[in-house]
């Protein structure tokens, strides 16, 4: 046992050899990616400057990933309009999905067999068929129902009647199809959340005289949220991208706008990249929102809530700053 | 009916079965206003089930159960028993406080919000009045200043005292305790029993399921020994606990003491 001059014992941290090898490998891969992203290709042309003896020529190159074209289209009105439609689709479909999903989950857990059976059947049907098929069916719904009318069944009485295609646009068909499909998934997520709440919570609420609806709203739902939010965040991000399927039925959302442009100018890769970059931007924003939502609904669940990324960064910086003087100082300053 | 009028709880031949198994086989019990009854008995004898019948968390199958002179869950009109609707049952329940073995505090709410919830949502008390009452009750259970804590940040004994305050906030006429100290570390049992002792002294009618024989002996007016769904023996705690006459109670006491 070796001790320092002042008698305190020196702490030697464990060396993580494997971890350093991993870090080195990761750095190499990152370097390769950055290199290829920023690489340039020769166009086959040469550019020359000057005349006579001072004439210099060099091969003309261009970005492998055509970044100039990617960023040129990034903010064009066509792409931005597509982005707006994508956001609209995502928001409406998720709103339908979440509200209907919650209703279905509560129905599914109801002691009433008819209610729970209907909810089960709904989920079975909408989860059991491809979402692309559902999109096409809603898009073509006028084949089954050329007119929408409200009347009394089995009689000729009708209060109003309109052509389906005049009120049901492709965008609306996409909202309905994606929303109803999402509800099936959301209902399972919500059900898992509701089941995760301890039975004792319901008993306690009941014992102070709350009725079933109040218990659900004020006691069960808020606690179920902690379990419901993370997979719902997943669903939102997934919906953002699934909404691109709507381009199949002629909705010009983000991907639709990109394909429209490249079918005219053949800049296929740059425009796919433009669309991808926008999807990444929105996903990033959504992830940040999800973090704070989770924190809000997780209150009370842990004795000390986890730090926000900002708090963690500040803590890490403080740690690094604090490290330097202690290197020069005496050992034994370990506990700081 | 002068005796009935002075009774807070009266059970006559209460029966309850789950899936063919009879758990309560005709329980008789009487608790006067301001009295404390302790219910003791081995695990699985039906103590929790009986308490839950009293505030209608469970429906009893047969027998009569009266709280404050009213049939629990039913109404007698013109010689017929009418089942009460959910709303009426909830209103009845609001006046019967219940304290659970595992506290069951609302995990997502602060201590103060736990205590105001029932006042605001059920009794329709104004928010600020509910808060004032909650602070008063927190002081009474020795937790003044813990308003903003979440249940997970409190010790078991503190949580159980908040649970008692939550029940008291409903201004109950009867308090039911289901093994309130069984989930606590031994050194925390005392602080909860102290609060309960104060409550009994203040004149609250209480039915307490417990294994704390010292508490039963000191506080209870009557102790009931429930065994396999039957009240096997009952009476004055000093008498019953010191000189049990039934061999089953003798056996039980030799195990818990
Ligand atoms: N909801 C239920 N369904 C089926 N059996 C139950 C239910 N609740 C309690 N029981 C049974 O009733 C018996 C008495 O339970 P309980 O009243 O909790 O006993 P104690 O509180 O005295 O330990 C036990 O055998 C238990 O398994
Ligand atoms: Mg029990």
mmCIF file of C-alpha atoms in Angstrom, chain A residues 198 200-201 203-211 214 218-219 222-223 299-303, chain B residues 52 57 90 93 96 100 102 104-108 117-118 121-122 150 152-154 166 170:
data_model
loop_
_atom_site.group_PDB
_atom_site.id
_atom_site.type_symbol
_atom_site.label_atom_id
_atom_site.label_comp_id
_atom_site.label_asym_id
_atom_site.label_seq_id
_atom_site.Cartn_x
_atom_site.Cartn_y
_atom_site.Cartn_z
ATOM 1 C CA UNK A 198 -51.612 -0.030 -9.217
ATOM 2 C CA UNK A 200 -54.584 0.346 -4.814
ATOM 3 C CA UNK A 201 -54.741 3.770 -6.494
ATOM 4 C CA UNK A 203 -59.293 1.704 -4.387
ATOM 5 C CA UNK A 204 -58.014 4.796 -2.626
ATOM 6 C CA UNK A 205 -59.847 7.069 -5.077
ATOM 7 C CA UNK A 206 -63.016 5.020 -4.715
ATOM 8 C CA UNK A 207 -62.759 5.089 -0.945
ATOM 9 C CA UNK A 208 -62.831 8.893 -0.870
ATOM 10 C CA UNK A 209 -66.047 8.781 -2.880
ATOM 11 C CA UNK A 210 -64.805 9.456 -6.408
ATOM 12 C CA UNK A 211 -66.945 7.960 -9.172
ATOM 13 C CA UNK A 214 -63.331 10.897 -11.854
ATOM 14 C CA UNK A 218 -57.760 12.410 -12.002
ATOM 15 C CA UNK A 219 -55.961 9.345 -10.696
ATOM 16 C CA UNK A 222 -52.202 10.953 -15.193
ATOM 17 C CA UNK A 223 -50.234 7.996 -13.862
ATOM 18 C CA UNK A 299 -43.170 13.658 -11.552
ATOM 19 C CA UNK A 300 -43.534 11.911 -8.240
ATOM 20 C CA UNK A 301 -42.429 8.590 -9.690
ATOM 21 C CA UNK A 302 -38.805 9.001 -8.676
ATOM 22 C CA UNK A 303 -37.294 10.530 -5.565
ATOM 23 C CA UNK B 52 -64.448 -3.539 2.344
ATOM 24 C CA UNK B 57 -65.951 -1.740 -2.039
ATOM 25 C CA UNK B 90 -70.053 7.035 -3.809
ATOM 26 C CA UNK B 93 -68.492 6.121 0.810
ATOM 27 C CA UNK B 96 -66.324 6.625 5.483
ATOM 28 C CA UNK B 100 -54.799 0.883 3.641
ATOM 29 C CA UNK B 102 -49.913 -0.096 1.547
ATOM 30 C CA UNK B 104 -52.103 3.966 -1.629
ATOM 31 C CA UNK B 105 -51.264 7.650 -1.794
ATOM 32 C CA UNK B 106 -51.731 9.154 -5.256
ATOM 33 C CA UNK B 107 -48.169 8.889 -6.536
ATOM 34 C CA UNK B 108 -48.399 11.690 -9.087
ATOM 35 C CA UNK B 117 -58.312 15.928 -4.184
ATOM 36 C CA UNK B 118 -61.382 14.483 -2.438
ATOM 37 C CA UNK B 121 -63.656 16.769 -6.613
ATOM 38 C CA UNK B 122 -66.144 15.044 -4.310
ATOM 39 C CA UNK B 150 -44.285 13.630 -3.394
ATOM 40 C CA UNK B 152 -42.067 8.653 -2.926
ATOM 41 C CA UNK B 153 -40.011 11.229 -1.027
ATOM 42 C CA UNK B 154 -41.532 10.279 2.344
ATOM 43 C CA UNK B 166 -56.403 12.387 3.270
ATOM 44 C CA UNK B 170 -63.497 14.082 3.850
#
